[in-house]
Amino acid sequence: MPQMDKLDWGENLWKPMKISESVKNEWIKLTLLPRGRFS
């Protein structure tokens, strides 16, 4: 899955749930960073 698509999916998941930025950032770290999605 392309990087932007995964990021958009994350945004679409979190926005309706009204999750805080800090929690979303933790989710990004746990799900995207270990897979090498970020450089």
Short mmCIF file of C-alpha atoms in Angstrom, two decimals:
data_model
loop_
_atom_site.label_atom_id
_atom_site.label_comp_id
_atom_site.label_asym_id
_atom_site.label_seq_id
_atom_site.Cartn_x
_atom_site.Cartn_y
_atom_site.Cartn_z
CA MET A 1 0.00 0.00 0.00
CA PRO A 2 1.45 3.40 -0.94
CA GLN A 3 2.52 5.61 1.94
CA MET A 4 -0.03 8.38 1.32
CA ASP A 5 -2.89 5.88 1.12
CA LYS A 6 -1.92 4.46 4.51
CA LEU A 7 -1.68 7.96 6.01
CA ASP A 8 -5.06 8.91 4.57
CA TRP A 9 -6.53 5.71 5.99
CA GLY A 10 -5.15 6.64 9.42
CA GLU A 11 -6.64 10.13 9.20
CA ASN A 12 -10.02 8.75 8.12
CA LEU A 13 -9.95 6.29 11.01
CA TRP A 14 -9.07 8.76 13.74
CA LYS A 15 -11.00 11.90 12.78
CA PRO A 16 -14.50 10.43 13.34
CA MET A 17 -13.33 8.94 16.64
CA LYS A 18 -12.06 12.35 17.83
CA ILE A 19 -8.84 10.82 19.12
CA SER A 20 -6.25 13.24 20.46
CA GLU A 21 -3.13 14.05 18.42
CA SER A 22 -0.86 12.45 21.02
CA VAL A 23 -2.73 9.15 20.86
CA LYS A 24 -2.79 9.26 17.05
CA ASN A 25 0.94 9.92 17.01
CA GLU A 26 1.50 6.88 19.21
CA TRP A 27 -0.61 4.81 16.82
CA ILE A 28 1.49 6.07 13.90
CA LYS A 29 4.70 5.13 15.72
CA LEU A 30 3.43 1.65 16.56
CA THR A 31 1.93 0.85 13.16
CA LEU A 32 3.84 2.76 10.49
CA LEU A 33 7.37 3.33 11.78
CA PRO A 34 8.21 -0.35 12.48
CA ARG A 35 7.21 -1.18 8.90
CA GLY A 36 9.52 1.44 7.43
CA ARG A 37 6.71 3.61 6.06
CA PHE A 38 8.52 6.75 7.22
CA SER A 39 12.07 7.75 6.40
#
